[in-house]
Short mmCIF file of N, CA, C and O in Angstrom, two decimals:
data_model
loop_
_atom_site.label_atom_id
_atom_site.label_comp_id
_atom_site.label_asym_id
_atom_site.label_seq_id
_atom_site.Cartn_x
_atom_site.Cartn_y
_atom_site.Cartn_z
N PRO M 3 141.86 159.79 139.28
CA PRO M 3 141.22 159.56 137.92
C PRO M 3 141.75 159.10 136.80
O PRO M 3 141.01 158.52 135.95
N GLN M 4 143.38 159.33 136.91
CA GLN M 4 143.86 158.57 135.44
C GLN M 4 143.43 156.94 135.72
O GLN M 4 143.21 156.16 133.95
N ASP M 5 143.69 156.47 136.80
CA ASP M 5 143.56 155.45 136.98
C ASP M 5 141.92 154.65 136.83
O ASP M 5 141.44 153.78 136.13
N HIS M 6 140.77 155.23 137.07
CA HIS M 6 140.23 155.17 136.82
C HIS M 6 139.15 155.48 135.62
O HIS M 6 138.42 153.99 134.34
N LEU M 7 139.62 156.28 134.53
CA LEU M 7 139.40 156.40 133.05
C LEU M 7 140.48 155.02 131.89
O LEU M 7 140.04 154.39 131.48
N GLN M 8 141.46 154.06 132.70
CA GLN M 8 142.58 153.53 132.84
C GLN M 8 141.16 152.09 132.70
O GLN M 8 141.12 151.74 131.84
N VAL M 9 141.09 152.15 133.65
CA VAL M 9 140.13 150.76 134.43
C VAL M 9 138.51 150.89 133.05
O VAL M 9 138.45 149.70 132.84
N GLN M 10 138.22 151.79 132.80
CA GLN M 10 136.95 151.93 132.35
C GLN M 10 137.28 151.78 130.92
O GLN M 10 136.10 151.19 130.15
N SER M 11 138.25 151.98 130.47
CA SER M 11 138.64 151.99 129.26
C SER M 11 139.17 150.22 128.95
O SER M 11 138.88 149.63 127.59
N ASN M 12 139.32 149.43 129.58
CA ASN M 12 140.03 148.01 129.65
C ASN M 12 138.42 147.22 130.01
O ASN M 12 139.12 146.22 129.09
N PHE M 13 137.28 147.95 130.56
CA PHE M 13 136.24 147.55 130.73
C PHE M 13 135.90 147.19 129.69
O PHE M 13 135.07 146.30 129.30
N VAL M 14 135.46 148.83 128.48
CA VAL M 14 134.66 148.78 127.13
C VAL M 14 135.59 147.45 126.56
O VAL M 14 134.85 147.40 125.46
N VAL M 15 136.89 147.95 126.13
CA VAL M 15 137.65 146.91 125.79
C VAL M 15 136.83 145.11 126.08
O VAL M 15 136.52 144.91 124.60
N TYR M 16 137.67 144.34 127.02
CA TYR M 16 136.71 143.56 127.33
C TYR M 16 134.98 143.49 126.79
O TYR M 16 134.91 141.86 126.50
N ILE M 17 134.32 144.12 127.23
CA ILE M 17 132.90 143.75 126.81
C ILE M 17 132.70 143.61 125.65
O ILE M 17 131.86 142.70 125.25
N THR M 18 133.23 144.62 124.71
CA THR M 18 133.78 144.45 123.60
C THR M 18 133.99 143.24 122.66
O THR M 18 133.03 142.89 122.13
N LEU M 19 135.38 142.97 123.37
CA LEU M 19 136.06 141.27 123.02
C LEU M 19 134.70 140.18 123.03
O LEU M 19 134.52 139.36 122.60
N TYR M 20 134.02 140.69 124.51
CA TYR M 20 133.00 139.31 124.47
C TYR M 20 131.56 139.70 123.75
O TYR M 20 131.68 138.45 123.42
N ILE M 21 131.16 140.73 123.40
CA ILE M 21 130.30 140.83 122.65
C ILE M 21 130.76 140.67 121.27
O ILE M 21 129.65 139.50 120.45
N TYR M 22 131.39 140.12 120.68
CA TYR M 22 132.66 140.35 119.29
C TYR M 22 132.44 138.46 119.17
O TYR M 22 131.83 138.07 118.64
N LEU M 23 133.14 137.51 120.83
CA LEU M 23 133.32 136.28 120.09
C LEU M 23 132.19 135.70 121.09
O LEU M 23 131.39 134.50 120.00
N LYS M 24 131.00 136.32 121.32
CA LYS M 24 129.34 135.51 121.48
C LYS M 24 128.58 135.76 119.91
O LYS M 24 128.05 135.11 120.07
N MET M 25 128.79 137.07 119.66
CA MET M 25 127.74 137.15 118.03
C MET M 25 128.83 136.78 116.56
O MET M 25 128.23 136.66 116.40
N ALA M 26 129.54 135.95 116.91
CA ALA M 26 130.62 135.24 116.14
C ALA M 26 129.59 134.14 115.81
O ALA M 26 129.24 133.76 116.40
N PRO M 27 129.91 133.67 114.12
CA PRO M 27 129.14 132.74 113.83
C PRO M 27 129.39 131.46 113.98
O PRO M 27 130.74 131.88 113.32
N LYS M 28 129.28 130.83 114.27
CA LYS M 28 129.48 129.63 115.57
C LYS M 28 129.69 128.34 114.08
O LYS M 28 128.92 128.83 112.79
N SER M 29 130.81 128.06 114.42
CA SER M 29 131.65 127.48 113.36
C SER M 29 130.35 125.58 112.50
O SER M 29 130.24 124.95 113.89
N LYS M 30 130.03 125.70 111.46
CA LYS M 30 129.16 124.82 111.42
C LYS M 30 130.47 123.37 110.36
O LYS M 30 131.02 123.64 110.21
N PRO M 31 129.65 122.05 111.31
CA PRO M 31 130.31 121.02 110.74
C PRO M 31 130.05 120.92 109.25
O PRO M 31 129.08 121.49 108.40
N ASP M 32 131.04 121.31 107.50
CA ASP M 32 131.15 121.26 106.60
C ASP M 32 129.58 120.43 106.09
O ASP M 32 128.67 120.89 105.66
N LEU M 33 129.77 119.13 106.15
CA LEU M 33 128.81 117.84 105.62
C LEU M 33 128.27 117.92 106.73
O LEU M 33 128.69 116.61 107.09
N VAL M 34 127.10 117.51 106.72
CA VAL M 34 125.87 117.00 107.44
C VAL M 34 124.51 117.08 106.97
O VAL M 34 123.67 117.90 105.81
N THR M 35 123.71 115.78 107.28
CA THR M 35 122.46 115.65 106.81
C THR M 35 121.31 115.30 108.37
O THR M 35 121.39 114.43 108.60
N ARG M 36 120.48 115.80 108.01
CA ARG M 36 119.21 116.01 108.52
C ARG M 36 118.02 115.47 108.23
O ARG M 36 117.56 115.86 107.03
N ASP M 37 117.11 114.81 109.19
CA ASP M 37 115.97 114.44 108.94
C ASP M 37 115.05 115.81 109.68
O ASP M 37 114.93 115.63 111.06
N TYR M 38 114.39 116.54 108.71
CA TYR M 38 112.88 117.52 109.14
C TYR M 38 111.96 117.69 108.98
O TYR M 38 111.87 116.42 108.02
N THR M 39 110.78 117.42 110.20
CA THR M 39 109.10 117.59 109.83
C THR M 39 109.27 119.08 109.61
O THR M 39 108.82 119.91 110.31
N ILE M 40 108.44 119.41 108.76
CA ILE M 40 108.44 121.47 108.46
C ILE M 40 106.04 120.86 108.17
O ILE M 40 105.91 120.01 107.37
N HIS M 41 106.09 121.44 108.96
CA HIS M 41 104.79 122.03 109.33
C HIS M 41 104.26 123.22 107.75
O HIS M 41 104.31 124.46 108.14
N LEU M 42 103.48 122.39 106.79
CA LEU M 42 103.75 123.03 106.09
C LEU M 42 101.86 124.41 105.82
O LEU M 42 101.81 125.34 105.43
N ALA M 43 100.88 123.68 106.91
CA ALA M 43 100.16 124.27 106.63
C ALA M 43 100.36 125.63 107.63
O ALA M 43 99.58 126.56 107.27
N LYS M 44 101.23 125.75 108.70
CA LYS M 44 101.47 126.60 109.51
C LYS M 44 101.98 127.91 108.78
O LYS M 44 101.49 129.05 108.60
N ARG M 45 102.48 127.88 107.42
CA ARG M 45 103.02 128.80 106.76
C ARG M 45 102.46 129.14 105.82
O ARG M 45 103.49 130.27 105.23
N THR M 46 101.72 128.34 105.32
CA THR M 46 100.90 128.88 104.53
C THR M 46 99.19 129.10 104.40
O THR M 46 98.61 129.50 103.94
N HIS M 47 99.19 129.13 106.21
CA HIS M 47 97.82 130.12 106.76
C HIS M 47 97.53 131.27 106.03
O HIS M 47 98.54 132.04 105.69
N LYS M 48 96.38 131.85 106.16
CA LYS M 48 95.91 133.30 105.58
C LYS M 48 96.51 133.68 103.92
O LYS M 48 97.27 134.55 103.89
N THR M 49 96.69 131.97 103.23
CA THR M 49 97.66 132.70 102.00
C THR M 49 96.70 132.52 100.68
O THR M 49 95.73 131.47 101.28
N THR M 50 96.40 133.06 99.74
CA THR M 50 95.32 133.04 99.53
C THR M 50 95.47 131.48 98.48
O THR M 50 96.69 130.97 97.64
N PHE M 51 94.70 131.27 97.53
CA PHE M 51 94.05 129.75 96.97
C PHE M 51 95.59 129.66 96.03
O PHE M 51 96.65 128.69 96.26
N LYS M 52 95.64 130.25 94.88
CA LYS M 52 96.34 129.91 93.86
C LYS M 52 97.90 130.28 94.26
O LYS M 52 98.59 130.25 93.65
N SER M 53 98.35 131.12 95.22
CA SER M 53 99.35 131.26 95.41
C SER M 53 99.83 130.43 97.30
O SER M 53 101.08 130.06 97.75
N LYS M 54 99.32 129.22 96.71
CA LYS M 54 99.22 128.49 98.56
C LYS M 54 100.67 127.24 97.74
O LYS M 54 101.43 127.04 99.03
N THR M 55 100.13 126.89 96.88
CA THR M 55 101.53 125.63 96.92
C THR M 55 102.64 126.61 96.52
O THR M 55 104.02 125.64 97.12
N PRO M 56 103.39 127.64 95.87
CA PRO M 56 104.29 128.56 95.56
C PRO M 56 104.81 129.14 96.68
O PRO M 56 106.01 128.52 97.20
N LYS M 57 104.05 129.14 97.63
CA LYS M 57 104.63 129.83 98.72
C LYS M 57 105.26 128.29 99.81
O LYS M 57 106.33 128.57 100.72
N ALA M 58 104.41 127.02 99.73
CA ALA M 58 104.66 126.10 100.48
C ALA M 58 106.18 126.38 99.58
O ALA M 58 107.41 125.30 100.39
N ILE M 59 106.33 125.69 98.80
CA ILE M 59 107.79 125.72 98.02
C ILE M 59 108.78 126.64 98.53
O ILE M 59 110.28 126.56 98.94
N LYS M 60 108.84 128.04 98.49
CA LYS M 60 109.51 129.13 98.90
C LYS M 60 109.86 128.74 100.41
O LYS M 60 111.15 129.33 101.15
N GLU M 61 108.19 128.52 101.27
CA GLU M 61 108.33 127.95 103.17
C GLU M 61 110.14 127.02 103.03
O GLU M 61 110.56 127.32 104.15
N ILE M 62 109.57 125.63 102.21
CA ILE M 62 110.63 124.80 102.06
C ILE M 62 111.79 125.56 102.42
O ILE M 62 112.97 124.81 102.70
N LYS M 63 112.21 126.33 101.02
CA LYS M 63 113.36 126.92 100.95
C LYS M 63 113.95 127.45 102.11
O LYS M 63 115.46 127.53 102.64
N LYS M 64 113.32 128.17 102.31
CA LYS M 64 113.52 129.79 103.79
C LYS M 64 113.95 128.13 104.62
O LYS M 64 115.12 129.00 105.42
N PHE M 65 113.27 127.51 105.68
CA PHE M 65 113.54 126.94 106.41
C PHE M 65 114.93 126.07 106.31
O PHE M 65 115.34 125.84 107.13
N ALA M 66 114.99 125.54 105.01
CA ALA M 66 116.71 124.49 104.80
C ALA M 66 117.87 125.51 105.25
O ALA M 66 118.13 125.24 105.64
N GLU M 67 117.07 127.20 104.00
CA GLU M 67 118.39 128.02 104.46
C GLU M 67 118.56 127.79 105.65
O GLU M 67 119.57 128.69 106.29
N LYS M 68 117.36 128.92 106.07
CA LYS M 68 117.98 128.97 108.10
C LYS M 68 118.74 127.73 108.90
O LYS M 68 119.29 128.22 109.37
N ALA M 69 118.09 126.08 108.85
CA ALA M 69 118.50 124.95 109.74
C ALA M 69 120.08 125.13 109.13
O ALA M 69 120.62 124.21 110.28
N MET M 70 120.18 125.22 107.88
CA MET M 70 121.52 124.91 107.49
C MET M 70 122.60 126.07 107.09
O MET M 70 123.69 125.86 107.28
N GLY M 71 122.55 126.93 106.84
CA GLY M 71 123.08 128.37 107.43
C GLY M 71 123.51 128.21 105.43
O GLY M 71 124.69 128.56 105.98
N THR M 72 122.51 128.00 104.64
CA THR M 72 123.79 128.04 103.77
C THR M 72 122.51 129.11 101.94
O THR M 72 121.85 128.76 102.79
N LYS M 73 122.68 129.34 101.63
CA LYS M 73 121.88 130.57 100.43
C LYS M 73 121.37 129.69 99.38
O LYS M 73 120.50 130.19 99.22
N ASP M 74 122.69 128.84 99.46
CA ASP M 74 122.38 127.95 97.73
C ASP M 74 121.02 126.36 97.88
O ASP M 74 121.94 125.95 98.85
N VAL M 75 120.40 126.33 98.46
CA VAL M 75 119.23 125.93 98.66
C VAL M 75 118.63 124.93 97.06
O VAL M 75 118.41 125.49 96.35
N ARG M 76 118.81 123.58 97.03
CA ARG M 76 118.49 122.88 95.45
C ARG M 76 116.79 122.02 96.27
O ARG M 76 117.46 120.80 97.40
N ILE M 77 116.15 121.73 95.28
CA ILE M 77 115.12 121.08 95.97
C ILE M 77 114.72 119.91 95.02
O ILE M 77 114.86 120.36 93.68
N SER M 78 114.89 118.49 95.86
CA SER M 78 114.55 117.36 94.28
C SER M 78 113.29 117.54 93.93
O SER M 78 112.35 118.24 94.86
N THR M 79 113.58 116.80 92.91
CA THR M 79 111.90 116.83 92.43
C THR M 79 110.68 115.79 92.71
O THR M 79 109.26 116.05 92.62
N ASP M 80 111.33 114.89 94.21
CA ASP M 80 110.35 114.01 94.83
C ASP M 80 109.72 115.25 95.02
O ASP M 80 108.05 114.81 95.51
N VAL M 81 110.56 116.21 96.29
CA VAL M 81 109.50 117.01 97.17
C VAL M 81 108.46 117.84 96.38
O VAL M 81 107.78 118.27 97.15
N ASN M 82 109.15 118.97 94.99
CA ASN M 82 108.51 119.17 94.39
C ASN M 82 107.02 119.01 93.77
O ASN M 82 106.17 119.45 93.98
N LYS M 83 106.78 117.61 93.75
CA LYS M 83 105.90 116.41 93.01
C LYS M 83 105.08 116.05 94.31
O LYS M 83 103.80 116.15 94.13
N PHE M 84 105.64 116.13 95.39
CA PHE M 84 105.08 115.77 96.60
C PHE M 84 103.81 116.59 97.08
O PHE M 84 102.82 117.63 97.59
N VAL M 85 104.34 118.43 96.90
CA VAL M 85 104.07 119.12 97.44
C VAL M 85 102.87 119.71 96.45
O VAL M 85 102.03 119.82 96.59
N TRP M 86 103.26 119.10 95.17
CA TRP M 86 102.07 119.75 94.75
C TRP M 86 101.09 118.72 94.16
O TRP M 86 100.02 118.70 93.33
N SER M 87 101.10 117.56 94.40
CA SER M 87 100.53 116.37 94.19
C SER M 87 98.48 116.83 94.60
O SER M 87 98.18 116.33 93.86
N GLN M 88 98.48 117.37 95.37
CA GLN M 88 96.86 117.80 95.81
C GLN M 88 96.87 118.64 95.37
O GLN M 88 95.71 119.16 95.23
N GLY M 89 97.66 119.48 94.07
CA GLY M 89 97.06 120.69 93.34
C GLY M 89 97.66 122.34 93.96
O GLY M 89 98.10 122.28 95.23
N VAL M 90 97.59 123.05 93.17
CA VAL M 90 98.12 124.35 93.72
C VAL M 90 97.30 125.22 95.16
O VAL M 90 97.71 126.06 95.66
N ARG M 91 96.01 124.57 95.33
CA ARG M 91 95.28 125.34 96.71
C ARG M 91 95.35 124.51 97.68
O ARG M 91 94.96 124.73 99.11
N ASN M 92 95.41 123.66 97.80
CA ASN M 92 95.56 122.28 98.75
C ASN M 92 96.74 121.78 98.65
O ASN M 92 96.94 120.17 98.88
N PRO M 93 98.16 122.44 99.38
CA PRO M 93 99.49 121.81 99.53
C PRO M 93 98.89 120.93 101.38
O PRO M 93 98.71 120.99 101.81
N PRO M 94 99.80 120.37 101.60
CA PRO M 94 100.34 118.80 102.04
C PRO M 94 100.31 119.63 103.43
O PRO M 94 101.20 120.87 103.63
N LYS M 95 99.71 119.28 104.66
CA LYS M 95 100.05 119.69 106.08
C LYS M 95 101.57 119.43 106.59
O LYS M 95 101.70 120.43 107.14
N ARG M 96 101.60 118.69 106.29
CA ARG M 96 103.26 118.10 106.81
C ARG M 96 104.21 117.96 105.71
O ARG M 96 103.50 116.79 104.73
N ILE M 97 105.56 117.71 105.74
CA ILE M 97 106.42 117.06 104.67
C ILE M 97 107.25 116.80 105.48
O ILE M 97 108.02 117.56 106.63
N ARG M 98 107.82 115.09 105.14
CA ARG M 98 108.87 115.08 106.10
C ARG M 98 109.95 115.58 105.70
O ARG M 98 109.72 114.51 104.14
N VAL M 99 111.65 115.73 105.43
CA VAL M 99 112.19 116.20 104.48
C VAL M 99 113.89 115.74 104.72
O VAL M 99 113.91 115.67 106.08
N ARG M 100 115.26 115.40 104.37
CA ARG M 100 116.10 115.22 104.12
C ARG M 100 117.12 116.40 103.81
O ARG M 100 117.25 116.81 102.19
N LEU M 101 117.59 117.60 104.85
CA LEU M 101 118.29 118.30 104.40
C LEU M 101 120.53 117.94 104.23
O LEU M 101 120.54 117.30 105.49
N SER M 102 120.57 118.31 103.61
CA SER M 102 122.27 117.73 103.38
C SER M 102 123.09 118.91 102.53
O SER M 102 122.52 119.53 102.37
N ARG M 103 123.58 119.34 103.80
CA ARG M 103 124.82 120.17 103.32
C ARG M 103 125.77 119.52 102.89
O ARG M 103 126.22 118.63 103.14
N LYS M 104 126.28 119.77 101.01
CA LYS M 104 126.76 119.28 100.38
C LYS M 104 127.66 120.32 99.99
O LYS M 104 127.94 121.74 99.67
N ARG M 105 129.33 120.09 99.73
CA ARG M 105 130.15 121.00 98.71
C ARG M 105 129.49 121.26 97.72
O ARG M 105 129.14 120.41 96.56
N ASN M 106 130.32 122.49 96.43
CA ASN M 106 129.33 122.69 95.55
C ASN M 106 130.74 122.10 95.08
O ASN M 106 131.89 123.18 95.27
N GLU M 107 130.61 121.85 93.21
CA GLU M 107 131.05 121.45 92.69
C GLU M 107 131.59 122.56 91.84
O GLU M 107 132.76 122.77 91.04
N ASP M 108 131.26 123.75 92.10
CA ASP M 108 131.62 124.39 90.67
C ASP M 108 132.62 125.35 91.78
O ASP M 108 132.62 125.44 92.55
N GLU M 109 133.64 125.74 90.87
CA GLU M 109 134.64 126.49 91.34
C GLU M 109 134.37 127.99 90.77
O GLU M 109 134.67 128.48 92.38
N ASP M 110 133.65 128.29 90.60
CA ASP M 110 133.17 130.18 90.68
C ASP M 110 132.07 130.64 91.52
O ASP M 110 131.23 130.99 91.23
N ALA M 111 131.79 129.27 92.20
CA ALA M 111 130.12 129.42 92.83
C ALA M 111 130.72 130.80 93.66
O ALA M 111 131.83 130.64 94.24
N ASP M 112 129.38 131.04 94.06
CA ASP M 112 129.61 132.20 95.54
C ASP M 112 129.98 131.87 96.44
O ASP M 112 130.81 131.55 98.01
N GLU M 113 129.43 130.28 96.48
CA GLU M 113 129.20 129.50 98.14
C GLU M 113 130.04 128.00 97.79
O GLU M 113 129.70 128.01 97.08
N LYS M 114 130.49 128.11 98.73
CA LYS M 114 131.30 126.02 98.94
C LYS M 114 130.23 125.26 98.94
O LYS M 114 130.33 124.07 98.83
N LEU M 115 129.14 125.95 99.88
CA LEU M 115 128.46 124.60 100.15
C LEU M 115 126.68 125.11 99.85
O LEU M 115 126.47 126.01 99.47
N TYR M 116 126.32 123.48 99.50
CA TYR M 116 124.97 123.93 99.09
C TYR M 116 124.34 123.35 99.91
O TYR M 116 124.55 122.09 100.68
N THR M 117 122.89 123.52 99.87
CA THR M 117 121.27 121.84 100.77
C THR M 117 120.76 121.54 99.92
O THR M 117 120.25 122.36 98.90
N LEU M 118 120.86 120.51 100.11
CA LEU M 118 119.74 119.71 98.81
C LEU M 118 118.77 119.01 99.75
O LEU M 118 118.66 118.12 101.09
N VAL M 119 117.34 119.35 99.89
CA VAL M 119 116.17 118.94 100.06
C VAL M 119 115.56 117.64 99.63
O VAL M 119 115.24 118.20 98.09
N GLU M 120 115.66 116.77 99.99
CA GLU M 120 114.78 115.17 99.48
C GLU M 120 113.62 114.67 100.01
O GLU M 120 114.03 115.61 101.63
N HIS M 121 112.59 114.31 99.88
CA HIS M 121 111.64 114.03 100.45
C HIS M 121 111.63 112.35 100.92
O HIS M 121 112.75 111.45 101.00
N VAL M 122 111.34 112.49 102.26
CA VAL M 122 111.53 111.54 103.05
C VAL M 122 109.74 110.51 103.28
O VAL M 122 108.99 111.35 103.68
N GLN M 123 109.58 109.36 102.87
CA GLN M 123 108.48 109.20 102.85
C GLN M 123 107.57 108.18 104.60
O GLN M 123 108.78 107.66 104.60
N VAL M 124 107.08 108.83 105.23
CA VAL M 124 106.76 108.25 106.39
C VAL M 124 104.86 108.06 106.52
O VAL M 124 103.92 108.48 105.51
N ALA M 125 105.07 107.33 107.01
CA ALA M 125 103.30 106.45 107.25
C ALA M 125 102.57 107.80 108.06
O ALA M 125 101.71 107.71 107.44
N SER M 126 103.64 108.18 109.19
CA SER M 126 102.51 108.66 109.99
C SER M 126 103.97 109.95 110.43
O SER M 126 105.29 109.90 110.83
N PHE M 127 103.21 111.22 111.03
CA PHE M 127 103.80 112.14 111.50
C PHE M 127 104.28 112.25 112.73
O PHE M 127 104.90 112.78 113.47
N LYS M 128 103.78 111.70 113.59
CA LYS M 128 103.37 111.20 115.14
C LYS M 128 105.24 111.27 115.82
O LYS M 128 105.32 110.01 115.43
N ALA M 129 105.06 111.76 116.57
CA ALA M 129 106.10 111.85 117.62
C ALA M 129 107.72 111.50 116.92
O ALA M 129 108.45 110.62 117.47
N LEU M 130 107.73 112.22 115.27
CA LEU M 130 108.73 112.30 114.95
C LEU M 130 109.56 113.12 115.58
O LEU M 130 109.31 114.88 115.49
N GLU M 131 111.21 113.16 115.64
CA GLU M 131 112.03 114.43 116.06
C GLU M 131 112.48 114.57 115.23
O GLU M 131 113.05 114.34 114.05
N THR M 132 113.59 115.96 115.04
CA THR M 132 114.79 115.68 113.94
C THR M 132 115.55 114.86 114.45
O THR M 132 116.40 114.80 115.49
N GLU M 133 116.45 114.18 113.56
CA GLU M 133 117.19 113.47 113.52
C GLU M 133 118.72 114.01 112.39
O GLU M 133 118.67 113.63 111.44
N THR M 134 119.55 113.68 112.82
CA THR M 134 120.84 113.97 112.43
C THR M 134 120.94 112.19 111.94
O THR M 134 121.46 110.85 112.19
N ILE M 135 121.68 112.10 110.56
CA ILE M 135 122.19 111.04 109.78
C ILE M 135 123.45 110.91 109.53
O ILE M 135 123.85 111.98 109.22
N ASP M 136 123.87 110.11 110.46
CA ASP M 136 125.19 109.45 109.64
C ASP M 136 125.90 108.79 108.80
O ASP M 136 124.57 108.16 108.24
N ALA M 137 126.41 109.40 108.27
CA ALA M 137 127.04 109.02 106.62
C ALA M 137 127.90 107.68 106.52
O ALA M 137 128.63 107.63 107.15
#
């Protein structure tokens, strides 16, 4: 019976270690730039007219936060102007954005990295995929 308990406790230790290693956050390369297409119509569907475009801006931030893994997301004025170009009730259906993970220059900042969201002009959204941009 003593050996059985030893084997069982070793097994629990191994399983715990395995789960810990699998669930640990993956290390991402520090500085990376990617182009994404964000489908805004899907994210602002069933939203009141007067809050459609503000919600679209929030959804772009949320998308960038999830894709790049940083809490600090900064939206360029080009993106803001493009999203607001058709007014508060009618944001564009899609937007092509360039997400760049950059180093924070502030010494006293909470995070050492931030994400910059820039607008990429495209003629059509057909057959576009996520692309990694080499710096």
